Amino acid sequence: MITIENLTKFYGNNRAVNNISFTINDNEILGFLGPNGAGKSTTMNMIAGYLPMTSGTVNICGNDISKEPVKAKRNIGYLPEIPPVYPDMRVKEYLSFCAGLKRIPATKKSSEIKRAMELLKITDVKDKLIKNLSKGYKQRVGFAQALLGNPKFLILDEPTVGLDPNQVVEVRNIIKDLKKEHSVIFSSHILSEVSAVCDRVVIINKGDIKAVDTIENLEKSLGGNMILHIKIKGSRATASNIIELTKGVKEISKINTEGNDFFSFTVQLEGDSDEIKNSIMSELIKNNIQISEIYTEKPDLEAVFVKLINKQSSKSGIQELYDEIKSENPEKVALEKEDNK
Amino acid sequence: MFSVYKKELQSFFYTPFAYTVSALFMFLFTFMFNNQLGNLDKPQFQFTFPEIFYNVIFYFIFLIPILTMRTFADERKFGTEVLLMTSPVNVFQIIIGKYFANITVFLFMIAGSLFFPIFTAMHGEVIMSQLICAYIGFFFWGAMFIAFGQLISAFTENSIIAAIIGEIVMFVFIFIDDFSQTDFIAQYPKIQAAIYAFAAQPRFAYFSQGFIRLSDLIFFTSAIIVALAWNYIAIEKRRWNRG
């Protein structure tokens, strides 16, 4: 288990990571999600022991990374954002060097290298110089390096960036398979990827943790409301009136005109969506409005993500006071507060 | 440590790098040797190998920085530093591994120069004791330069800049002795003594005359230790200051 407690990193006066804490359990895939510049790579570099932290601790299987780095680092395999490969080496040479670095005993070395190469399907390029490989292959060679020695924890910093769609699927499957024997921390700014692979996600923005939860829970807690799409033929005003007055409709977020007399509505719902759908349908039919299309859908994850990212972090009392004094426009502050509520 | 050493040697010997540097060294040595042979006609001139070595160390200003410029600069440039730092090895083992690899290439270079004494011995006489001392001095001189070259390489990610700064530093090492002898510095004996204490060249001169003095050995060894320790500090400091 990796325990991260109150991890903070300053670059000069610039706070990159702010007091974050979470744990990574055994045999779990943890997604690390955030926009560019959120502090993902910095956090991963700190977990892997490359960057020293300003404060806080990272504990890997009982070993503190800053106090017992060698012991702690034995349990991790790290693939940084840029694969750490030597362009002048051949793939097999490189992996053999990495195996040496990770102190894999000489007897197990060749079988270990073979296993990693087969898993990532790079056996056919083993005698090529790394500088002649494509970006995707380089990425996979870097990935193979992280797998050497069967470390308990794998830290993968955006492992699918720069791969073609086929390779992305392959890498995702590899990560899923790895779950049997390893724990994986895996960062990405692509939400669909995280939701496809991970058991739990940590959402981070500007150095603050916005949420640590399973994907399902996040969807429920922030975007439980369904969206209704409805396409009608008839009077626009009557239809929008009916829809708006139906119980359970939050608002009509969009109305599109599609050709003669055809309108499509996008409606935000609250509560039981089927019931609302049925009552809207029956009302519309009563008023002689033809329905050519009607369906409900879940709000997309991207929306949840954006909502979370933009969620204000809870400020400390002093910080709040300071902001109030600083703000020249008291009305704006009041408005903002209301928004937060 | 051994894996770093092995990998460094591979990067020197699997590429034309070690051979090119050695060939350049051999070329310069041959040039010096020929030069000295040309002087044989002059009546007061004595042909000795230490004399040749004494001249060859000036070429180290260019050769050693070329050898050491990539040591850490390239690791940074290719992002492979992360790999080394996140592996279960400590930084000092990495530094020592790389240092020994550089020393090995240096020994490979020196080995080529053995051709000349052997050739001379076949046709004339070589004073062995003097030759051996000169080689020992030569080795220590190079080992010290390599330690400093490696240190400078840890300061930058551009290997060309590492080479240029290395050349300047090595230039200073060679000419600090002449500098301390100038009239201006001679006015202040204390300053002169302080500067002279750093002069490596007169210490090499003792070796080339056939002396092995403990103080000289300690000078070179401590310079190497200081440079390697500084190397460690430089790498750790950069990790802390990154960003």
Coordinates of C-alpha atoms in Angstrom, one line a residue, chain A residues 83-312:
Chain A
P83 CA 10.0 7.6 -21.8
P84 CA 13.5 7.5 -20.2
V85 CA 15.3 5.7 -23.0
Y86 CA 18.8 6.1 -24.4
P87 CA 18.6 6.7 -28.1
D88 CA 22.0 5.1 -28.8
M89 CA 21.1 1.7 -27.2
R90 CA 19.4 -1.3 -28.6
V91 CA 16.1 -2.3 -27.0
K92 CA 17.5 -5.5 -25.4
E93 CA 20.6 -3.8 -24.2
Y94 CA 18.6 -1.0 -22.6
L95 CA 16.3 -3.5 -20.8
S96 CA 19.3 -5.4 -19.7
F97 CA 20.8 -2.2 -18.3
C98 CA 17.5 -1.4 -16.5
A99 CA 17.3 -4.9 -15.1
G100 CA 20.8 -4.4 -13.7
L101 CA 19.8 -1.1 -12.2
K102 CA 16.8 -2.8 -10.5
R103 CA 19.2 -5.4 -9.1
I104 CA 17.5 -8.3 -10.7
P105 CA 19.6 -11.4 -10.1
A106 CA 21.6 -12.5 -13.2
T107 CA 19.8 -15.9 -13.3
K108 CA 16.4 -14.3 -13.7
K109 CA 17.4 -11.4 -15.9
S110 CA 16.9 -12.9 -19.3
S111 CA 13.5 -14.4 -18.5
E112 CA 12.4 -11.2 -16.9
I113 CA 13.4 -9.2 -20.0
K114 CA 11.7 -11.7 -22.2
R115 CA 8.5 -11.5 -20.2
A116 CA 8.4 -7.7 -20.3
M117 CA 9.1 -7.6 -24.0
E118 CA 6.4 -10.2 -24.8
L119 CA 3.8 -8.4 -22.6
L120 CA 4.4 -5.2 -24.5
K121 CA 4.9 -6.8 -27.9
I122 CA 8.3 -5.4 -28.6
T123 CA 10.1 -8.6 -29.1
D124 CA 10.3 -8.0 -32.8
V125 CA 12.3 -4.7 -32.3
K126 CA 14.7 -6.0 -29.6
D127 CA 17.8 -5.5 -31.8
K128 CA 16.9 -2.1 -33.1
L129 CA 18.4 1.1 -31.9
I130 CA 15.9 3.0 -29.8
K131 CA 16.5 6.2 -31.7
N132 CA 15.1 4.5 -34.8
L133 CA 11.8 3.5 -33.1
S134 CA 8.6 5.4 -33.4
K135 CA 7.1 7.3 -30.5
G136 CA 4.7 4.5 -29.7
Y137 CA 7.4 1.9 -29.6
K138 CA 9.6 4.1 -27.4
Q139 CA 6.7 4.5 -25.1
R140 CA 6.3 0.7 -24.9
V141 CA 10.0 0.2 -24.3
G142 CA 9.8 2.7 -21.4
F143 CA 6.7 0.8 -20.2
A144 CA 8.6 -2.5 -20.4
Q145 CA 11.4 -1.0 -18.3
A146 CA 8.8 -0.1 -15.5
L147 CA 7.6 -3.8 -15.5
L148 CA 11.1 -5.3 -15.0
G149 CA 11.5 -7.0 -11.6
N150 CA 7.8 -7.3 -11.1
P151 CA 7.4 -4.3 -8.8
K152 CA 4.3 -4.1 -6.6
F153 CA 3.4 -0.7 -7.7
L154 CA 3.5 0.8 -11.2
I155 CA 3.4 4.5 -11.7
L156 CA 2.5 5.5 -15.2
D157 CA 2.5 9.1 -16.2
E158 CA 0.2 9.5 -19.3
P159 CA 1.2 6.1 -20.8
T160 CA -1.1 6.4 -23.8
V161 CA -0.1 9.9 -25.0
G162 CA 1.2 9.8 -28.6
L163 CA -0.1 6.3 -29.3
D164 CA -2.4 5.4 -32.2
P165 CA -5.9 4.3 -31.3
N166 CA -5.0 0.6 -31.7
Q167 CA -2.1 0.9 -29.3
V168 CA -4.1 2.9 -26.9
V169 CA -6.6 0.0 -26.6
E170 CA -3.7 -2.5 -26.3
V171 CA -2.0 -0.5 -23.5
R172 CA -5.3 -0.1 -21.7
N173 CA -5.8 -3.9 -21.8
I174 CA -2.3 -4.4 -20.5
I175 CA -3.0 -2.1 -17.6
K176 CA -6.2 -3.9 -16.8
D177 CA -4.3 -7.2 -16.9
L178 CA -1.6 -5.9 -14.6
K179 CA -4.2 -5.5 -11.9
K180 CA -3.9 -9.1 -10.9
E181 CA -0.4 -8.8 -9.6
H182 CA 0.2 -5.1 -9.3
S183 CA -1.3 -1.8 -8.2
V184 CA -1.3 0.8 -10.9
I185 CA -1.4 4.6 -10.5
F186 CA -2.1 6.0 -13.9
S187 CA -2.4 9.6 -14.8
S188 CA -4.3 11.1 -17.7
H189 CA -6.1 14.2 -18.7
I190 CA -8.5 12.2 -20.8
L191 CA -11.5 11.3 -18.8
S192 CA -12.9 8.4 -21.0
E193 CA -9.6 6.7 -20.6
V194 CA -9.6 6.9 -16.8
S195 CA -13.2 5.7 -16.6
A196 CA -12.5 2.8 -18.9
V197 CA -9.6 1.5 -16.9
C198 CA -9.7 2.7 -13.3
D199 CA -11.3 1.5 -10.1
R200 CA -11.0 4.8 -8.4
V201 CA -10.0 8.2 -9.5
V202 CA -8.3 11.1 -7.8
I203 CA -9.2 14.4 -9.5
I204 CA -6.7 17.1 -9.1
N205 CA -6.6 20.7 -10.3
K206 CA -4.1 23.5 -9.5
G207 CA -2.5 21.3 -6.9
D208 CA -5.7 20.6 -4.9
I209 CA -7.6 17.3 -4.7
K210 CA -11.1 17.9 -5.9
A211 CA -12.4 14.3 -5.4
V212 CA -11.3 10.8 -4.6
D213 CA -13.9 8.3 -5.4
T214 CA -15.1 5.6 -7.8
I215 CA -16.4 6.7 -11.2
E216 CA -19.9 5.6 -10.4
N217 CA -20.1 7.5 -7.2
L218 CA -18.8 10.6 -8.9
E219 CA -21.4 10.4 -11.6
K220 CA -24.2 9.9 -9.0
S221 CA -23.1 12.7 -6.7
L222 CA -22.5 15.3 -9.2
G223 CA -24.5 14.5 -12.3
G224 CA -27.4 12.3 -11.2
N225 CA -29.8 14.4 -13.2
M226 CA -30.8 13.1 -16.6
I227 CA -31.1 15.0 -19.8
L228 CA -34.1 14.6 -22.1
H229 CA -33.8 15.1 -25.8
I230 CA -37.1 15.6 -27.7
K231 CA -37.9 16.4 -31.3
I232 CA -41.3 17.7 -32.2
K233 CA -43.4 18.9 -35.1
G234 CA -45.7 21.7 -34.3
S235 CA -45.9 25.0 -32.4
R236 CA -42.7 25.8 -30.7
A237 CA -44.3 28.1 -28.1
T238 CA -46.9 25.6 -27.1
A239 CA -44.4 22.8 -26.8
S240 CA -42.0 24.8 -24.7
N241 CA -44.8 25.9 -22.5
I242 CA -45.9 22.4 -21.9
I243 CA -42.4 21.2 -21.2
E244 CA -41.6 24.0 -18.8
L245 CA -44.8 23.5 -16.8
T246 CA -44.3 19.8 -16.4
K247 CA -43.3 18.8 -12.9
G248 CA -39.7 17.7 -12.6
V249 CA -38.3 19.8 -15.4
K250 CA -35.5 21.9 -14.3
E251 CA -35.0 24.0 -17.4
I252 CA -34.9 23.9 -21.2
S253 CA -31.2 24.3 -21.9
K254 CA -31.4 24.4 -25.7
I255 CA -34.0 24.7 -28.5
N256 CA -32.9 24.1 -32.1
T257 CA -34.9 24.8 -35.2
E258 CA -34.6 22.0 -37.6
G259 CA -36.3 22.7 -40.9
N260 CA -40.0 23.5 -41.3
D261 CA -41.9 23.2 -38.0
F262 CA -39.4 20.8 -36.5
F263 CA -37.8 21.8 -33.2
S264 CA -35.6 19.9 -30.9
F265 CA -35.4 20.6 -27.2
T266 CA -32.7 19.7 -24.7
V267 CA -34.2 19.5 -21.2
Q268 CA -32.6 19.2 -17.8
L269 CA -34.6 16.9 -15.5
E270 CA -34.8 16.4 -11.8
G271 CA -36.0 13.2 -10.2
D272 CA -37.5 10.1 -12.0
S273 CA -36.9 10.6 -15.6
D274 CA -39.3 8.0 -17.0
E275 CA -42.2 9.5 -15.2
I276 CA -41.4 13.0 -16.5
K277 CA -40.9 11.7 -20.0
N278 CA -44.3 10.0 -20.0
S279 CA -46.1 13.0 -18.7
I280 CA -44.5 15.3 -21.3
M281 CA -45.3 12.9 -24.0
S282 CA -49.0 12.6 -23.1
E283 CA -49.4 16.4 -22.7
L284 CA -47.8 17.0 -26.1
I285 CA -50.0 14.5 -27.8
K286 CA -53.1 16.0 -26.2
N287 CA -52.1 19.3 -27.8
N288 CA -51.7 17.8 -31.2
I289 CA -48.0 18.1 -31.3
Q290 CA -46.2 15.2 -33.1
I291 CA -43.2 13.7 -31.4
S292 CA -40.7 12.4 -33.9
E293 CA -37.9 11.5 -31.4
I294 CA -37.6 11.3 -27.6
Y295 CA -34.9 9.8 -25.4
T296 CA -33.1 10.4 -22.1
E297 CA -29.4 10.2 -21.5
K298 CA -27.0 10.4 -18.6
P299 CA -25.0 13.6 -18.5
D300 CA -21.6 12.9 -20.0
L301 CA -18.6 12.4 -17.7
E302 CA -16.8 15.3 -19.2
A303 CA -19.4 17.5 -17.7
V304 CA -18.9 16.0 -14.3
F305 CA -15.2 16.5 -14.7
V306 CA -15.5 20.1 -15.7
K307 CA -17.9 20.7 -12.9
L308 CA -15.5 19.2 -10.4
I309 CA -12.5 21.0 -11.7
N310 CA -14.2 24.3 -11.5
K311 CA -15.6 23.6 -8.0
Q312 CA -14.2 26.1 -5.6

